[in-house]
XYZ file of C-alpha atoms in Angstrom:
524
model
C 39.899 17.504 -10.872
C 41.460 14.280 -12.368
C 39.157 11.402 -12.394
C 41.294 7.959 -12.955
C 39.562 4.632 -13.946
C 41.669 1.598 -12.784
C 41.657 -1.592 -14.755
C 39.962 -4.414 -12.770
C 42.353 -7.040 -11.423
C 39.810 -9.513 -10.277
C 39.828 -12.763 -12.365
C 37.087 -12.793 -15.004
C 35.936 -9.276 -14.387
C 35.208 -7.547 -17.657
C 33.654 -4.232 -16.549
C 35.143 -0.917 -16.475
C 34.054 1.992 -14.427
C 34.384 4.803 -17.150
C 33.299 4.202 -20.774
C 34.125 6.660 -23.607
C 30.568 7.955 -23.531
C 30.367 8.440 -19.750
C 33.773 10.073 -19.984
C 32.257 12.810 -22.266
C 29.785 13.721 -19.534
C 32.621 13.856 -16.820
C 34.546 16.380 -19.011
C 31.406 18.571 -19.139
C 31.486 18.677 -15.444
C 34.866 20.218 -15.597
C 36.845 17.078 -14.857
C 39.891 15.664 -16.587
C 39.491 11.810 -17.119
C 42.368 9.379 -17.137
C 42.225 5.681 -17.503
C 44.803 2.848 -17.140
C 45.863 1.221 -20.442
C 43.743 -1.830 -21.184
C 41.120 -1.043 -18.573
C 38.295 -1.200 -21.111
C 39.654 -4.091 -23.467
C 37.546 -6.987 -21.850
C 34.229 -4.681 -22.383
C 35.510 -3.999 -25.964
C 36.607 -0.380 -25.507
C 40.027 0.133 -26.829
C 42.550 2.759 -25.730
C 42.014 4.450 -29.017
C 38.219 4.798 -28.187
C 39.184 6.588 -24.993
C 41.636 8.782 -26.516
C 39.148 9.732 -29.308
C 36.845 10.841 -26.401
C 39.519 13.061 -24.872
C 40.698 10.606 -22.160
C 44.317 10.318 -21.269
C 45.713 6.781 -21.093
C 48.283 5.922 -18.459
C 50.580 2.899 -18.639
C 49.670 1.267 -15.209
C 47.714 1.445 -11.904
C 50.628 3.100 -9.959
C 50.784 5.931 -12.466
C 47.062 6.302 -12.423
C 46.774 6.582 -8.705
C 49.632 8.935 -8.479
C 47.928 11.279 -10.891
C 44.184 11.070 -10.056
C 42.310 12.896 -7.369
C 39.379 10.545 -7.709
C 39.891 6.931 -8.393
C 36.884 5.025 -9.733
C 36.550 1.168 -10.164
C 33.977 -1.551 -10.202
C 34.979 -4.191 -7.680
C 36.181 -3.346 -4.158
C 39.868 -2.170 -4.173
C 42.703 -4.633 -3.285
C 44.806 -3.863 -0.399
C 47.660 -3.059 -2.744
C 45.299 -0.411 -4.708
C 44.289 1.104 -1.434
C 47.808 1.097 0.050
C 49.032 3.180 -2.989
C 46.446 5.863 -2.257
C 47.242 9.044 -0.422
C 45.436 11.044 2.158
C 42.653 13.295 0.717
C 42.047 11.204 -2.433
C 38.461 9.804 -3.097
C 37.812 6.340 -4.100
C 34.401 5.373 -5.793
C 33.617 1.678 -6.094
C 31.673 -1.191 -4.684
C 32.987 -1.592 -1.113
C 30.509 -4.016 0.873
C 31.520 -2.362 4.059
C 29.702 -4.957 6.271
C 31.858 -7.720 4.800
C 35.138 -5.853 4.415
C 35.923 -4.627 7.973
C 39.774 -4.568 7.423
C 39.553 -2.911 4.177
C 37.353 -0.246 5.748
C 39.796 0.342 8.511
C 42.705 0.527 5.988
C 40.764 3.259 4.011
C 40.470 5.201 7.373
C 44.098 4.776 8.106
C 45.015 5.995 4.628
C 42.862 8.958 5.103
C 40.834 8.249 1.960
C 37.315 9.216 1.405
C 35.628 5.931 0.211
C 32.310 6.142 -1.615
C 30.617 2.659 -1.788
C 28.386 2.526 -4.756
C 26.526 -0.549 -3.101
C 25.619 1.806 -0.242
C 23.594 4.348 -2.419
C 20.440 4.786 -0.329
C 17.337 3.508 -2.196
C 15.417 6.633 -2.496
C 13.817 8.066 -5.669
C 16.441 10.780 -6.289
C 19.244 8.219 -6.098
C 17.982 5.743 -8.590
C 20.070 7.100 -11.251
C 23.134 6.000 -9.002
C 21.844 2.797 -7.901
C 24.625 0.540 -9.044
C 23.104 -2.491 -7.357
C 19.926 -2.264 -9.326
C 21.605 -1.622 -12.598
C 23.637 -4.671 -12.205
C 20.810 -6.753 -10.874
C 18.865 -5.850 -13.889
C 21.447 -7.350 -16.136
C 21.937 -10.448 -13.754
C 18.301 -11.212 -14.047
C 18.145 -10.931 -17.883
C 21.427 -12.920 -18.217
C 20.062 -15.622 -15.864
C 17.302 -16.459 -18.132
C 19.969 -16.533 -21.258
C 21.937 -18.948 -19.178
C 18.992 -21.095 -18.330
C 17.835 -21.190 -22.034
C 21.267 -22.274 -22.965
C 21.349 -25.298 -20.485
C 17.634 -26.138 -21.124
C 17.003 -28.801 -23.771
C 13.707 -27.435 -24.942
C 12.042 -24.312 -26.353
C 10.732 -21.730 -23.939
C 7.646 -21.154 -25.947
C 4.968 -23.690 -26.731
C 4.494 -24.626 -30.262
C 2.263 -26.861 -32.468
C 3.912 -28.187 -35.458
C 3.413 -30.900 -37.842
C 5.947 -32.902 -36.022
C 4.216 -32.575 -32.785
C 3.029 -30.309 -29.876
C 5.756 -28.541 -27.753
C 4.385 -27.303 -24.336
C 5.845 -23.957 -22.985
C 8.538 -24.129 -20.509
C 7.335 -23.395 -16.881
C 9.778 -20.915 -15.126
C 9.562 -20.034 -11.427
C 11.227 -16.796 -10.244
C 11.909 -16.593 -6.625
C 12.142 -13.027 -5.424
C 10.601 -9.994 -7.473
C 13.176 -7.433 -6.894
C 14.961 -5.734 -9.683
C 16.764 -8.945 -10.880
C 13.649 -10.981 -10.342
C 11.477 -8.573 -12.397
C 14.133 -8.640 -15.137
C 14.130 -12.290 -15.280
C 10.304 -12.298 -15.534
C 10.418 -9.852 -18.355
C 12.926 -11.844 -20.373
C 11.246 -15.291 -19.769
C 7.803 -14.091 -20.722
C 9.285 -12.405 -23.940
C 10.759 -15.870 -24.703
C 7.163 -17.453 -24.413
C 7.527 -19.212 -21.179
C 4.860 -19.807 -18.649
C 6.236 -17.769 -15.754
C 5.431 -17.981 -12.077
C 6.828 -15.610 -9.392
C 6.957 -15.537 -5.685
C 7.796 -12.832 -3.264
C 7.324 -12.449 0.472
C 6.045 -8.996 -0.347
C 2.492 -9.306 -1.442
C 2.423 -5.710 -2.708
C 4.436 -6.653 -5.747
C 1.889 -9.063 -7.047
C 0.581 -6.334 -9.264
C 4.027 -5.756 -10.944
C 4.433 -9.429 -11.465
C 1.096 -9.845 -13.044
C 1.460 -6.727 -15.361
C 4.641 -8.376 -16.760
C 2.507 -11.301 -17.648
C 3.562 -13.706 -14.851
C 1.465 -15.392 -12.346
C 1.946 -14.622 -8.709
C 2.223 -17.593 -6.367
C 0.148 -16.417 -3.457
C 0.899 -17.861 0.022
C -2.130 -18.248 2.243
C -0.365 -16.982 5.434
C -1.632 -14.254 7.837
C 1.967 -12.597 8.488
C 2.669 -9.699 6.074
C 6.236 -8.682 5.066
C 7.615 -5.757 6.736
C 7.850 -2.369 4.894
C 10.921 -2.478 2.504
C 11.766 0.966 3.708
C 13.261 -0.722 6.916
C 15.814 -2.735 4.804
C 16.527 -0.099 2.214
C 13.820 -1.209 -0.103
C 14.508 -5.008 0.100
C 12.393 -7.782 1.539
C 12.615 -8.173 5.317
C 13.437 -11.626 6.905
C 10.487 -13.623 7.553
C 9.409 -15.536 10.647
C 10.153 -19.266 10.962
C 6.370 -20.100 10.413
C 6.265 -18.059 7.275
C 9.380 -19.767 6.119
C 7.920 -23.299 6.761
C 4.723 -22.445 4.812
C 6.976 -20.878 2.035
C 9.160 -24.158 1.749
C 5.863 -26.308 1.690
C 4.662 -24.292 -1.287
C 8.072 -24.577 -3.060
C 7.887 -28.352 -2.493
C 4.516 -28.465 -4.125
C 5.811 -26.413 -7.173
C 9.143 -28.227 -7.633
C 7.837 -31.244 -9.751
C 6.095 -28.951 -12.209
C 8.865 -26.464 -12.800
C 11.323 -26.728 -15.726
C 13.481 -23.751 -14.771
C 13.895 -22.132 -11.264
C 15.744 -18.686 -11.008
C 16.423 -17.650 -7.269
C 17.047 -14.037 -6.579
C 16.540 -13.669 -2.790
C 19.394 -11.610 -1.303
C 19.756 -8.733 1.163
C 23.390 -6.980 0.845
C 25.482 -7.735 3.767
C 23.628 -10.872 4.779
C 24.012 -14.512 3.739
C 21.465 -15.876 1.296
C 18.586 -17.827 2.730
C 18.136 -21.300 1.648
C 14.896 -21.527 -0.170
C 15.452 -24.481 -2.599
C 16.483 -27.490 -0.567
C 17.973 -30.685 -1.652
C 14.576 -32.653 -1.628
C 12.972 -29.944 -3.984
C 15.890 -30.369 -6.388
C 15.508 -34.323 -6.251
C 11.722 -33.691 -7.034
C 12.348 -31.687 -10.208
C 12.396 -33.440 -13.663
C 15.565 -34.518 -15.447
C 16.839 -31.631 -17.667
C 15.461 -29.028 -15.374
C 17.611 -26.021 -14.568
C 18.255 -23.903 -11.512
C 19.934 -20.607 -11.798
C 20.948 -19.208 -8.293
C 21.656 -15.413 -8.503
C 22.574 -15.393 -4.772
C 25.597 -17.738 -5.345
C 28.130 -15.229 -4.166
C 26.634 -15.254 -0.625
C 26.164 -18.964 -0.312
C 23.239 -19.437 -2.713
C 19.508 -19.872 -2.247
C 19.787 -23.467 -3.555
C 21.179 -26.029 -1.157
C 23.240 -27.680 -3.885
C 24.646 -24.357 -5.308
C 28.480 -24.252 -5.621
C 29.745 -20.644 -6.378
C 31.123 -19.989 -9.714
C 30.309 -23.615 -10.855
C 27.890 -25.450 -12.929
C 27.043 -28.839 -11.553
C 24.656 -31.538 -12.599
C 22.720 -33.506 -9.859
C 22.386 -37.360 -9.776
C 18.707 -36.803 -11.168
C 19.979 -34.690 -14.066
C 19.068 -31.227 -12.725
C 21.639 -28.409 -13.713
C 22.569 -25.876 -11.104
C 24.259 -22.870 -12.087
C 26.137 -20.783 -9.398
C 27.799 -18.425 -11.521
C 28.775 -15.074 -9.603
C 29.710 -12.790 -12.496
C 26.354 -12.336 -14.507
C 26.874 -8.759 -15.156
C 30.496 -9.263 -16.146
C 29.318 -11.786 -18.820
C 27.704 -8.783 -20.520
C 30.580 -6.516 -19.904
C 29.858 -3.865 -22.541
C 26.294 -3.260 -21.457
C 27.114 -3.585 -17.709
C 30.092 -1.095 -18.119
C 27.841 1.516 -19.886
C 25.164 1.327 -17.090
C 27.734 1.286 -14.303
C 29.621 4.227 -16.143
C 26.453 6.085 -15.993
C 25.989 5.352 -12.267
C 29.418 6.750 -11.586
C 28.938 9.917 -13.752
C 25.671 10.648 -12.014
C 27.352 10.266 -8.634
C 30.180 12.629 -9.581
C 27.576 15.012 -10.922
C 26.209 15.188 -7.485
C 29.616 15.539 -6.062
C 30.275 18.553 -8.519
C 27.166 20.822 -8.093
C 28.971 23.721 -9.635
C 30.021 21.790 -12.773
C 33.409 23.501 -12.315
C 35.566 20.377 -11.680
C 35.636 20.788 -7.925
C 34.550 17.945 -5.666
C 32.208 19.004 -2.871
C 31.764 16.223 -0.365
C 28.492 17.477 1.176
C 27.777 15.270 4.023
C 24.385 16.978 4.538
C 23.231 15.376 1.246
C 21.369 11.927 1.872
C 22.762 10.292 -1.072
C 26.433 11.341 -0.629
C 26.312 10.880 3.186
C 24.606 7.461 2.791
C 27.164 6.111 0.274
C 30.251 7.667 2.166
C 32.019 4.972 4.341
C 35.176 6.697 5.247
C 35.921 10.444 5.333
C 38.314 12.839 7.201
C 39.995 9.923 8.811
C 36.677 8.452 10.419
C 34.666 5.387 9.402
C 31.159 6.908 8.653
C 29.403 3.568 8.020
C 26.667 2.797 8.882
C 24.990 6.007 7.942
C 22.047 7.443 9.765
C 18.561 6.986 8.184
C 18.002 9.252 5.308
C 15.715 12.243 5.872
C 13.778 11.010 2.811
C 12.258 7.452 3.355
C 13.138 4.783 1.040
C 10.816 3.929 -1.738
C 7.626 3.248 -0.030
C 5.841 -0.179 -0.417
C 2.371 -0.176 -1.767
C -0.296 -1.398 0.580
C -0.620 -5.257 0.558
C -3.365 -6.345 -1.720
C -6.082 -8.201 0.213
C -6.783 -11.651 -1.054
C -10.384 -11.858 -2.456
C -12.854 -13.479 -0.257
C -14.032 -16.755 -1.627
C -17.809 -16.712 -2.129
C -20.272 -19.608 -1.839
C -22.387 -20.611 -4.712
C -25.544 -18.944 -3.106
C -23.500 -15.714 -2.372
C -22.246 -15.493 -5.950
C -25.858 -16.068 -7.296
C -27.128 -13.233 -4.898
C -24.275 -10.957 -6.176
C -25.004 -11.494 -9.676
C -28.901 -11.042 -9.195
C -28.127 -7.751 -7.426
C -25.837 -6.622 -10.248
C -28.381 -7.619 -12.795
C -31.104 -5.700 -11.078
C -29.036 -2.517 -10.581
C -28.213 -2.749 -14.417
C -31.810 -3.155 -15.426
C -32.915 -0.310 -13.226
C -30.126 1.954 -14.972
C -31.229 0.951 -18.397
C -34.927 1.525 -17.725
C -34.150 4.879 -16.312
C -32.311 5.815 -19.369
C -35.134 4.657 -21.703
C -37.662 6.526 -19.484
C -35.490 9.815 -19.522
C -34.947 9.433 -23.391
C -38.611 8.683 -24.108
C -39.701 11.835 -22.141
C -37.107 13.889 -23.989
C -38.251 12.654 -27.458
C -41.905 13.372 -26.497
C -41.020 16.916 -25.396
C -39.264 17.501 -28.693
C -42.143 16.053 -30.580
C -44.713 18.410 -28.894
C -42.514 21.592 -29.032
C -40.339 21.281 -32.183
C -41.739 22.378 -35.534
C -42.327 19.871 -38.305
C -39.445 20.691 -40.534
C -37.050 20.118 -37.486
C -38.690 16.665 -36.870
C -37.974 15.755 -40.535
C -34.370 16.582 -40.217
C -34.129 14.846 -36.797
C -35.505 11.650 -38.176
C -32.842 11.677 -40.919
C -30.247 12.315 -38.272
C -31.207 9.420 -36.269
C -31.474 7.087 -39.314
C -28.052 8.156 -40.374
C -26.462 7.432 -36.908
C -28.069 4.097 -36.822
C -27.083 2.971 -40.215
C -23.574 4.447 -40.073
C -22.826 2.864 -36.754
C -24.085 -0.594 -38.143
C -22.060 -0.279 -41.362
C -18.707 0.616 -39.956
C -18.904 -1.806 -36.804
C -19.461 -4.662 -38.989
C -15.975 -4.156 -40.574
C -13.289 -6.505 -39.403
C -11.255 -5.111 -36.522
C -7.950 -5.954 -38.207
C -8.747 -3.441 -40.936
C -8.904 -0.310 -38.869
C -7.514 0.971 -35.558
C -9.980 2.283 -32.699
C -9.344 5.880 -33.761
C -10.200 5.105 -37.498
C -13.355 3.202 -36.421
C -14.796 6.407 -34.825
C -13.856 8.720 -37.583
C -15.214 6.053 -40.167
C -18.353 5.831 -38.251
C -18.757 9.616 -38.308
C -18.025 9.700 -41.966
C -20.615 6.999 -42.615
C -23.163 8.973 -40.662
C -22.381 11.999 -42.900
C -22.700 10.020 -46.074
C -26.082 8.328 -45.078
C -27.473 11.890 -44.159
C -26.089 13.500 -47.431
C -27.583 10.763 -49.527
C -30.994 11.410 -48.120
C -30.575 15.058 -48.883
C -29.357 14.747 -52.415
C -32.925 14.400 -53.859
C -33.790 17.666 -52.193
C -35.404 20.189 -54.571
C -32.849 22.958 -53.476
C -29.794 23.279 -55.616
C -27.720 24.559 -52.702
C -28.661 21.558 -50.654
C -27.779 19.078 -53.432
C -24.369 20.827 -53.982
C -23.565 20.592 -50.237
C -24.914 17.041 -50.000
C -22.659 15.916 -52.896
C -19.616 17.546 -51.383
C -20.398 15.809 -48.197
C -20.398 12.499 -49.891
C -17.124 13.100 -51.610
C -15.143 14.307 -48.628
C -16.418 11.631 -46.255
C -15.895 9.103 -48.940
C -12.132 10.235 -49.325
C -11.844 10.016 -45.595
C -13.134 6.577 -45.449
C -11.402 5.002 -48.469
C -8.175 6.759 -47.601
C -8.257 5.429 -44.094
C -8.617 1.883 -45.313
C -5.907 2.385 -47.840
C -3.572 3.720 -45.148
C -4.244 0.654 -42.913
C -3.674 -1.673 -45.806
C -0.249 -0.158 -46.236
C 0.479 -0.503 -42.576
C -0.480 -4.231 -42.379
C 1.674 -4.636 -45.608
C 4.686 -3.523 -43.493
C 4.190 -6.435 -41.205
C 3.879 -9.225 -43.741
C 6.755 -11.406 -44.943
C 7.771 -10.851 -48.576
C-alpha cells in the first residue's frame, strides 16, 4: 500500500510524520512511501533526502491524499484535509477525540479509519508507539533549555576567584515522562533539583536521577495509574489544599519551576497560583508544559512569554517538541513506523486492521463508518504502579539508642562466633596436620596479610576495583614466592622466580594501563 505523509499546515509546526530513515523501514514492510513536497523542510529534511531514501515526492496535499491508501501526519487533520479523504482510507495522526467531537463525526461520515496516536494504550508492548511519551520526553528536556535561556545565572554552583555562585534550585511538578526528562536535564546542568508528584511510588525514580522528592505528609494515596492510562489520578480537595500549602512554602526558595501536570482530555489543574508567583524571587522562571490546556500556573498565557510585576518570567509555549523539529520528527517517525509494523503483520504491504489487538483497537477512533472511541479497557493492564513507599517512622532519641545498641550487640555476637569457629579450625589443623604443611600454611597466611596491606594502601585513583583484586592476588603470590626463593631445592627456586616475574608483570602492567587511561581524561 501507499503511505503518504502530509505537510503540516499548523502555524509554527516543524515536525513531519515520516523521515528518510523511517521511510526505509516502511519500505521493508512492503509499502510504497510518498510525501508532500516541502513536508520535511522545517525539520531539515529536503525533498532530495527523501528521494535518496526511495520516497516519491508529490507537489501538493490534494495529489498526496488522492494517491495514498494511508495518510500520516503529526497534528490532527484540518476539515479540508479530512474532507478530501475517501471512504476506506486510513488516517494516522494525533486526533484528541475527547476535544474534537465534530472532527470525529466527520471522519465517521467520510468512512475513514482514524487511528489516534494520542490514544495508544499505555501498556508495555505499546511503548514503542507511544507518541505522547516520546514528545513529552522532548518537551521536558526543552523546558529546561528554555528555562536556562531565560534565567540570569548558572545552573551549577561554582567557587571562583571572583566569588561563589550557588546552584540554581529547580522544582519539577509532576514526575511523568516530561517531568523525569526535565529532572535529568536539570541535574546534568548541575542544578539542585526538587520534584513533586501525587504518586509516592515515583519517589525512587526521582531520587535515582539525583533529585530530592518533595514528600507530602498526607494519609491519602493516589489511585493506581492503570485507571487513568498510566497518568496520575485527580486528587481530593483536601489533598489539593495540602499540596498548595507545600508549594507556597517552597515558592520563595525556588529559582525555576517546571510544571508538567496534565491528563489528556482534561483541563490542566491550577497548581501554581498567583500568590506563589508573587512570592518568588525576581529573575525566577516558570515553564508551564500544560499551557495548551490552560496551564498549571494561574498567570500562564498560552504561546506567550510574560514577565510579572515582580520580575518572574512565565513561559507558556505550546510547541516545545516542534522547537526541536529534527529530533521530534525522528522519534515520531519511529512511533508511526512501529504502528504500521503492527498493522502489517505479514510484512507484505497489506494493512490488517485487527480490532482484536489491544493496541490497534485502543488507538482506533473511527472504523467501518462507526465511532469506536472510547475503546474498551485493554485485556492487558496498563503499566502497573509500584507499591507506595511507606514513610519511615520517626524514632525518639531513646529508640534510636536502643536500636543502635541492639545492632552493635548483634554484630559483636557475629564477630565472636566467627573468631571462635576460626580458632577451633586452626586448632584442629594444628593437631592433625604434619609439620611441613604448617610451615607452608604460615607462609601462606603471612603472604595474604602482607599482600592485602600493600595493595590496599595504594590510592584508589590509581586502579579500578577489578585491578585492585588482581593486584592483591599478585602481591600475595610475590610475597609467598620471595619466601621460597631461599629454599634449597633448585626446582622450588626456579618456580618461585617465575612466580615473581609473572606477578610483577601483572602488577606493573596494570598500573601502566591505568596511567594511560587517566591520561585520556587530562587536558593537554
